[in-house]
């Protein structure tokens, strides 16, 4: 078992994103099949502005542990690998600024307050620019 000193030695700062190779996530065939199945079951409203919804409630990759902030240190970008089909992007997270080791990684879920009142919850990010509500 590692003590705190060993863990802190192993942590490294994350520099600002480079050419898109850091923070990339890939969708597996199983994930794509699940997406197709989920698309057939209307669980949340979609519109032209938000054609996709990332929901890691039941499963997901390491990105499911990234929390919301109204002043995030990450941003999300769709990237296309092995295809230019807009229906199959990889979702990649990139740093907006230098992030020190041990800093919580956050991104803005991007919902407008009031857009889904039945799922609205109080934001607890603590940012000076906090919008007070998520969804």
Short mmCIF file of N, CA and C in Angstrom, two decimals:
data_model
loop_
_atom_site.label_atom_id
_atom_site.label_comp_id
_atom_site.label_asym_id
_atom_site.label_seq_id
_atom_site.Cartn_x
_atom_site.Cartn_y
_atom_site.Cartn_z
N UNK A 1 0.85 -1.18 0.00
CA UNK A 1 0.00 0.00 0.00
C UNK A 1 0.89 1.24 0.00
N UNK A 2 0.51 2.24 -0.77
CA UNK A 2 1.31 3.45 -0.88
C UNK A 2 0.90 4.46 0.17
N UNK A 3 1.89 5.17 0.70
CA UNK A 3 1.53 6.25 1.61
C UNK A 3 1.34 7.53 0.81
N UNK A 4 0.87 8.59 1.47
CA UNK A 4 0.57 9.85 0.79
C UNK A 4 1.77 10.43 0.06
N UNK A 5 2.98 10.30 0.64
CA UNK A 5 4.17 10.85 0.01
C UNK A 5 4.44 10.18 -1.33
N UNK A 6 4.29 8.84 -1.38
CA UNK A 6 4.52 8.12 -2.63
C UNK A 6 3.50 8.52 -3.68
N UNK A 7 2.24 8.64 -3.28
CA UNK A 7 1.19 9.01 -4.23
C UNK A 7 1.46 10.40 -4.78
N UNK A 8 1.82 11.35 -3.93
CA UNK A 8 2.08 12.71 -4.38
C UNK A 8 3.26 12.76 -5.33
N UNK A 9 4.27 11.92 -5.12
CA UNK A 9 5.42 11.88 -6.02
C UNK A 9 4.99 11.45 -7.42
N UNK A 10 4.05 10.52 -7.50
CA UNK A 10 3.66 9.97 -8.79
C UNK A 10 2.73 10.90 -9.56
N UNK A 11 2.05 11.81 -8.90
CA UNK A 11 1.14 12.71 -9.59
C UNK A 11 1.93 13.69 -10.43
N UNK A 12 1.41 14.01 -11.58
CA UNK A 12 2.05 14.98 -12.46
C UNK A 12 1.04 16.02 -12.86
N UNK A 13 1.51 17.24 -13.04
CA UNK A 13 0.64 18.30 -13.53
C UNK A 13 0.21 17.96 -14.95
N UNK A 14 -0.97 18.44 -15.32
CA UNK A 14 -1.47 18.25 -16.67
C UNK A 14 -1.27 19.57 -17.41
N UNK A 15 -0.47 19.58 -18.46
CA UNK A 15 -0.26 20.83 -19.20
C UNK A 15 -1.49 21.17 -20.03
N UNK A 16 -1.51 22.37 -20.58
CA UNK A 16 -2.60 22.72 -21.49
C UNK A 16 -2.62 21.70 -22.62
N UNK A 17 -3.78 21.45 -23.17
CA UNK A 17 -3.93 20.43 -24.20
C UNK A 17 -3.07 20.74 -25.41
N UNK A 18 -2.61 19.67 -26.05
CA UNK A 18 -1.78 19.84 -27.22
C UNK A 18 -2.62 19.61 -28.48
N UNK A 19 -2.19 18.74 -29.34
CA UNK A 19 -2.86 18.56 -30.62
C UNK A 19 -4.04 17.59 -30.56
N UNK A 20 -4.58 17.34 -29.40
CA UNK A 20 -5.76 16.48 -29.31
C UNK A 20 -5.47 15.06 -28.92
N UNK A 21 -4.25 14.75 -28.50
CA UNK A 21 -3.95 13.37 -28.14
C UNK A 21 -4.21 13.07 -26.68
N UNK A 22 -4.41 14.09 -25.86
CA UNK A 22 -4.64 13.86 -24.43
C UNK A 22 -6.14 13.90 -24.13
N UNK A 23 -6.58 13.07 -23.19
CA UNK A 23 -7.95 13.12 -22.72
C UNK A 23 -8.96 12.51 -23.67
N UNK A 24 -8.50 11.74 -24.65
CA UNK A 24 -9.39 11.20 -25.66
C UNK A 24 -10.08 9.95 -25.14
N UNK A 25 -11.35 9.80 -25.43
CA UNK A 25 -12.06 8.58 -25.08
C UNK A 25 -12.59 7.95 -26.36
N UNK A 26 -12.68 6.65 -26.39
CA UNK A 26 -13.12 5.94 -27.58
C UNK A 26 -14.37 5.15 -27.27
N UNK A 27 -15.29 5.14 -28.19
CA UNK A 27 -16.51 4.35 -28.02
C UNK A 27 -16.29 2.97 -28.61
N UNK A 28 -16.67 1.97 -27.85
CA UNK A 28 -16.54 0.59 -28.31
C UNK A 28 -17.79 0.22 -29.10
N UNK A 29 -17.74 -0.92 -29.74
CA UNK A 29 -18.92 -1.39 -30.48
C UNK A 29 -20.10 -1.58 -29.54
N UNK A 30 -19.81 -2.07 -28.32
CA UNK A 30 -20.88 -2.25 -27.34
C UNK A 30 -21.52 -0.91 -27.00
N UNK A 31 -20.69 0.12 -26.79
CA UNK A 31 -21.23 1.44 -26.48
C UNK A 31 -22.09 1.97 -27.62
N UNK A 32 -21.64 1.76 -28.86
CA UNK A 32 -22.41 2.22 -30.01
C UNK A 32 -23.74 1.49 -30.09
N UNK A 33 -23.73 0.19 -29.79
CA UNK A 33 -24.98 -0.58 -29.80
C UNK A 33 -25.92 -0.06 -28.72
N UNK A 34 -25.35 0.26 -27.55
CA UNK A 34 -26.17 0.82 -26.47
C UNK A 34 -26.74 2.17 -26.86
N UNK A 35 -25.94 2.97 -27.54
CA UNK A 35 -26.42 4.28 -27.99
C UNK A 35 -27.59 4.12 -28.95
N UNK A 36 -27.46 3.16 -29.86
CA UNK A 36 -28.54 2.92 -30.83
C UNK A 36 -29.81 2.51 -30.09
N UNK A 37 -29.65 1.60 -29.12
CA UNK A 37 -30.80 1.15 -28.34
C UNK A 37 -31.41 2.30 -27.55
N UNK A 38 -30.56 3.12 -26.94
CA UNK A 38 -31.05 4.26 -26.16
C UNK A 38 -31.76 5.26 -27.05
N UNK A 39 -31.31 5.41 -28.29
CA UNK A 39 -31.94 6.36 -29.21
C UNK A 39 -33.36 5.92 -29.56
N UNK A 40 -33.58 4.61 -29.53
CA UNK A 40 -34.91 4.09 -29.84
C UNK A 40 -35.88 4.29 -28.69
N UNK A 41 -35.37 4.43 -27.48
CA UNK A 41 -36.19 4.67 -26.30
C UNK A 41 -36.03 6.14 -25.94
N UNK A 42 -37.08 6.90 -26.07
CA UNK A 42 -37.01 8.34 -25.82
C UNK A 42 -36.98 8.60 -24.32
N UNK A 43 -35.77 8.78 -23.78
CA UNK A 43 -35.63 9.01 -22.35
C UNK A 43 -35.46 10.48 -22.01
N UNK A 44 -35.03 11.28 -22.95
CA UNK A 44 -34.89 12.71 -22.70
C UNK A 44 -35.07 13.44 -24.02
N UNK A 45 -35.55 14.67 -23.94
CA UNK A 45 -35.77 15.41 -25.17
C UNK A 45 -34.46 15.77 -25.86
N UNK A 46 -34.46 15.67 -27.17
CA UNK A 46 -33.31 16.09 -27.96
C UNK A 46 -33.78 17.23 -28.85
N UNK A 47 -32.86 18.09 -29.19
CA UNK A 47 -33.20 19.15 -30.13
C UNK A 47 -31.99 19.41 -31.01
N UNK A 48 -32.11 20.35 -31.94
CA UNK A 48 -31.03 20.63 -32.88
C UNK A 48 -29.77 21.11 -32.17
N UNK A 49 -29.93 21.82 -31.05
CA UNK A 49 -28.77 22.32 -30.31
C UNK A 49 -28.05 21.22 -29.55
N UNK A 50 -28.79 20.26 -29.02
CA UNK A 50 -28.23 19.19 -28.20
C UNK A 50 -28.66 17.82 -28.73
N UNK A 51 -28.08 17.39 -29.84
CA UNK A 51 -28.51 16.11 -30.41
C UNK A 51 -28.05 14.91 -29.60
N UNK A 52 -27.04 15.08 -28.74
CA UNK A 52 -26.52 13.97 -27.94
C UNK A 52 -26.56 14.33 -26.46
N UNK A 53 -26.72 13.32 -25.65
CA UNK A 53 -26.70 13.50 -24.21
C UNK A 53 -25.71 12.49 -23.64
N UNK A 54 -24.74 12.97 -22.88
CA UNK A 54 -23.80 12.07 -22.22
C UNK A 54 -24.37 11.73 -20.85
N UNK A 55 -24.68 10.47 -20.64
CA UNK A 55 -25.24 10.03 -19.37
C UNK A 55 -24.46 8.82 -18.88
N UNK A 56 -23.64 9.02 -17.87
CA UNK A 56 -22.82 7.93 -17.33
C UNK A 56 -23.41 7.39 -16.03
N UNK A 57 -24.72 7.48 -15.88
CA UNK A 57 -25.37 7.02 -14.65
C UNK A 57 -25.09 5.55 -14.39
N UNK A 58 -25.22 4.72 -15.40
CA UNK A 58 -25.08 3.28 -15.22
C UNK A 58 -23.69 2.76 -15.59
N UNK A 59 -23.09 3.34 -16.60
CA UNK A 59 -21.76 2.90 -17.01
C UNK A 59 -21.09 4.00 -17.80
N UNK A 60 -19.80 3.86 -17.95
CA UNK A 60 -19.04 4.84 -18.70
C UNK A 60 -17.56 4.63 -18.47
N UNK A 61 -16.76 5.50 -19.02
CA UNK A 61 -15.32 5.39 -18.82
C UNK A 61 -14.89 6.36 -17.73
N UNK A 62 -13.63 6.67 -17.69
CA UNK A 62 -13.10 7.54 -16.63
C UNK A 62 -13.77 8.92 -16.63
N UNK A 63 -14.31 9.34 -17.76
CA UNK A 63 -15.00 10.62 -17.85
C UNK A 63 -16.20 10.73 -16.93
N UNK A 64 -16.74 9.61 -16.48
CA UNK A 64 -17.90 9.67 -15.59
C UNK A 64 -17.55 10.22 -14.22
N UNK A 65 -16.26 10.31 -13.92
CA UNK A 65 -15.83 10.84 -12.63
C UNK A 65 -15.50 12.32 -12.68
N UNK A 66 -15.70 12.95 -13.83
CA UNK A 66 -15.48 14.39 -13.96
C UNK A 66 -16.75 15.10 -13.51
N UNK A 67 -16.62 16.04 -12.62
CA UNK A 67 -17.77 16.75 -12.09
C UNK A 67 -18.03 18.04 -12.84
N UNK A 68 -19.22 18.59 -12.62
CA UNK A 68 -19.63 19.85 -13.24
C UNK A 68 -19.04 21.04 -12.49
N UNK A 69 -18.73 22.08 -13.23
CA UNK A 69 -18.40 23.39 -12.65
C UNK A 69 -18.86 24.45 -13.64
N UNK A 70 -19.36 25.55 -13.13
CA UNK A 70 -19.73 26.67 -14.00
C UNK A 70 -18.48 27.40 -14.49
N UNK A 71 -17.32 27.13 -13.88
CA UNK A 71 -16.02 27.66 -14.31
C UNK A 71 -15.05 26.48 -14.42
N UNK A 72 -15.24 25.62 -15.43
CA UNK A 72 -14.47 24.38 -15.51
C UNK A 72 -13.02 24.58 -15.94
N UNK A 73 -12.20 23.54 -15.70
CA UNK A 73 -10.83 23.58 -16.20
C UNK A 73 -10.66 22.68 -17.42
N UNK A 74 -11.74 22.03 -17.87
CA UNK A 74 -11.74 21.21 -19.08
C UNK A 74 -12.82 21.69 -20.03
N UNK A 75 -12.64 21.40 -21.31
CA UNK A 75 -13.72 21.59 -22.27
C UNK A 75 -13.86 20.31 -23.09
N UNK A 76 -15.01 20.13 -23.68
CA UNK A 76 -15.33 18.92 -24.43
C UNK A 76 -15.31 19.23 -25.92
N UNK A 77 -14.77 18.30 -26.68
CA UNK A 77 -14.72 18.47 -28.13
C UNK A 77 -15.00 17.11 -28.77
N UNK A 78 -15.85 17.08 -29.77
CA UNK A 78 -16.04 15.86 -30.54
C UNK A 78 -14.86 15.74 -31.50
N UNK A 79 -14.27 14.56 -31.56
CA UNK A 79 -13.17 14.32 -32.50
C UNK A 79 -13.54 13.10 -33.34
N UNK A 80 -13.03 13.07 -34.54
CA UNK A 80 -13.36 11.98 -35.45
C UNK A 80 -12.10 11.19 -35.76
N UNK A 81 -12.16 9.91 -35.46
CA UNK A 81 -11.03 9.02 -35.66
C UNK A 81 -11.52 7.86 -36.52
N UNK A 82 -10.83 7.59 -37.57
CA UNK A 82 -11.15 6.49 -38.49
C UNK A 82 -12.46 6.70 -39.25
N UNK A 83 -13.12 7.82 -39.05
CA UNK A 83 -14.34 8.12 -39.80
C UNK A 83 -14.63 9.62 -39.71
N UNK A 84 -15.33 10.13 -40.69
CA UNK A 84 -15.78 11.52 -40.64
C UNK A 84 -17.30 11.58 -40.48
N UNK A 85 -17.89 10.44 -40.13
CA UNK A 85 -19.33 10.36 -39.91
C UNK A 85 -19.66 11.09 -38.61
N UNK A 86 -20.46 12.15 -38.71
CA UNK A 86 -20.79 12.97 -37.55
C UNK A 86 -21.60 12.22 -36.49
N UNK A 87 -22.11 11.05 -36.83
CA UNK A 87 -22.87 10.26 -35.86
C UNK A 87 -21.98 9.45 -34.92
N UNK A 88 -20.67 9.39 -35.20
CA UNK A 88 -19.78 8.55 -34.40
C UNK A 88 -18.54 9.30 -33.92
N UNK A 89 -18.74 10.40 -33.21
CA UNK A 89 -17.55 11.10 -32.70
C UNK A 89 -17.03 10.43 -31.43
N UNK A 90 -15.77 10.63 -31.17
CA UNK A 90 -15.23 10.32 -29.86
C UNK A 90 -15.37 11.59 -29.06
N UNK A 91 -15.68 11.47 -27.81
CA UNK A 91 -15.79 12.64 -26.94
C UNK A 91 -14.45 12.80 -26.24
N UNK A 92 -13.82 13.95 -26.44
CA UNK A 92 -12.49 14.19 -25.86
C UNK A 92 -12.56 15.36 -24.90
N UNK A 93 -11.83 15.25 -23.81
CA UNK A 93 -11.73 16.32 -22.82
C UNK A 93 -10.35 16.94 -22.94
N UNK A 94 -10.30 18.27 -22.97
CA UNK A 94 -9.04 19.00 -23.08
C UNK A 94 -8.96 20.03 -21.96
N UNK A 95 -7.75 20.31 -21.52
CA UNK A 95 -7.57 21.31 -20.47
C UNK A 95 -7.66 22.71 -21.06
N UNK A 96 -8.27 23.61 -20.31
CA UNK A 96 -8.39 25.02 -20.71
C UNK A 96 -7.19 25.82 -20.23
N UNK A 97 -6.52 25.30 -19.20
CA UNK A 97 -5.37 25.98 -18.60
C UNK A 97 -4.52 24.93 -17.89
N UNK A 98 -3.38 25.34 -17.38
CA UNK A 98 -2.51 24.42 -16.64
C UNK A 98 -3.26 23.92 -15.40
N UNK A 99 -3.22 22.62 -15.16
CA UNK A 99 -3.91 22.02 -14.03
C UNK A 99 -2.88 21.34 -13.14
N UNK A 100 -2.79 21.80 -11.90
CA UNK A 100 -1.82 21.21 -10.96
C UNK A 100 -2.28 19.82 -10.53
N UNK A 101 -1.31 18.97 -10.24
CA UNK A 101 -1.59 17.62 -9.74
C UNK A 101 -2.47 17.71 -8.50
N UNK A 102 -3.47 16.85 -8.43
CA UNK A 102 -4.38 16.82 -7.29
C UNK A 102 -5.59 17.71 -7.44
N UNK A 103 -5.64 18.53 -8.49
CA UNK A 103 -6.78 19.42 -8.73
C UNK A 103 -7.93 18.62 -9.34
N UNK A 104 -9.13 18.87 -8.86
CA UNK A 104 -10.32 18.20 -9.41
C UNK A 104 -10.50 18.63 -10.87
N UNK A 105 -10.76 17.67 -11.74
CA UNK A 105 -11.03 17.97 -13.15
C UNK A 105 -12.53 18.17 -13.31
N UNK A 106 -12.92 19.28 -13.93
CA UNK A 106 -14.34 19.62 -14.07
C UNK A 106 -14.64 20.08 -15.48
N UNK A 107 -15.89 19.93 -15.87
CA UNK A 107 -16.36 20.46 -17.15
C UNK A 107 -17.77 20.98 -16.96
N UNK A 108 -18.18 21.85 -17.84
CA UNK A 108 -19.52 22.45 -17.78
C UNK A 108 -20.47 21.53 -18.53
N UNK A 109 -21.46 20.99 -17.82
CA UNK A 109 -22.42 20.10 -18.45
C UNK A 109 -23.17 20.80 -19.58
N UNK A 110 -23.22 22.11 -19.54
CA UNK A 110 -23.71 22.88 -20.67
C UNK A 110 -25.21 23.02 -20.83
N UNK A 111 -25.97 22.69 -19.83
CA UNK A 111 -27.41 22.82 -19.94
C UNK A 111 -27.85 24.21 -19.50
N UNK A 112 -28.87 24.71 -20.16
CA UNK A 112 -29.45 25.99 -19.76
C UNK A 112 -30.40 25.73 -18.60
N UNK A 113 -30.30 26.55 -17.56
CA UNK A 113 -31.20 26.42 -16.41
C UNK A 113 -32.64 26.50 -16.89
N UNK A 114 -33.46 25.58 -16.43
CA UNK A 114 -34.87 25.57 -16.80
C UNK A 114 -35.18 24.75 -18.04
N UNK A 115 -34.15 24.23 -18.73
CA UNK A 115 -34.40 23.49 -19.97
C UNK A 115 -35.02 22.12 -19.69
N UNK A 116 -34.80 21.58 -18.51
CA UNK A 116 -35.40 20.30 -18.11
C UNK A 116 -35.82 20.42 -16.65
N UNK A 117 -36.90 21.15 -16.34
CA UNK A 117 -37.27 21.44 -14.95
C UNK A 117 -37.49 20.20 -14.09
N UNK A 118 -37.89 19.09 -14.69
CA UNK A 118 -38.14 17.88 -13.90
C UNK A 118 -36.85 17.27 -13.35
N UNK A 119 -35.71 17.63 -13.91
CA UNK A 119 -34.44 17.09 -13.42
C UNK A 119 -33.52 18.17 -12.87
N UNK A 120 -34.02 19.36 -12.70
CA UNK A 120 -33.21 20.48 -12.22
C UNK A 120 -32.70 20.22 -10.81
N UNK A 121 -31.44 20.53 -10.58
CA UNK A 121 -30.84 20.35 -9.26
C UNK A 121 -29.96 21.56 -8.93
N UNK A 122 -29.70 21.78 -7.67
CA UNK A 122 -28.89 22.91 -7.24
C UNK A 122 -27.42 22.65 -7.56
N UNK A 123 -26.77 23.62 -8.16
CA UNK A 123 -25.34 23.52 -8.46
C UNK A 123 -24.56 23.81 -7.18
N UNK A 124 -23.53 23.03 -6.94
CA UNK A 124 -22.71 23.21 -5.75
C UNK A 124 -21.25 23.41 -6.11
N UNK A 125 -20.98 23.97 -7.29
CA UNK A 125 -19.60 24.10 -7.75
C UNK A 125 -18.81 25.14 -6.97
N UNK A 126 -19.48 26.14 -6.41
CA UNK A 126 -18.79 27.16 -5.63
C UNK A 126 -18.07 28.22 -6.44
N UNK A 127 -18.22 28.20 -7.75
CA UNK A 127 -17.57 29.18 -8.61
C UNK A 127 -18.19 30.56 -8.43
N UNK A 128 -17.39 31.60 -8.61
CA UNK A 128 -17.92 32.96 -8.56
C UNK A 128 -18.94 33.19 -9.68
N UNK A 129 -18.82 32.42 -10.77
CA UNK A 129 -19.74 32.53 -11.91
C UNK A 129 -20.83 31.46 -11.87
N UNK A 130 -21.07 30.88 -10.71
CA UNK A 130 -22.04 29.79 -10.58
C UNK A 130 -23.44 30.23 -11.03
N UNK A 131 -24.09 29.38 -11.84
CA UNK A 131 -25.44 29.66 -12.34
C UNK A 131 -26.52 29.16 -11.38
N UNK A 132 -26.13 28.55 -10.29
CA UNK A 132 -27.01 28.11 -9.18
C UNK A 132 -27.84 26.87 -9.49
N UNK A 133 -28.04 26.54 -10.75
CA UNK A 133 -28.83 25.36 -11.12
C UNK A 133 -28.12 24.57 -12.20
N UNK A 134 -28.26 23.25 -12.12
CA UNK A 134 -27.79 22.37 -13.19
C UNK A 134 -29.06 21.83 -13.84
N UNK A 135 -29.15 21.95 -15.13
CA UNK A 135 -30.33 21.58 -15.92
C UNK A 135 -31.41 22.53 -15.59
#
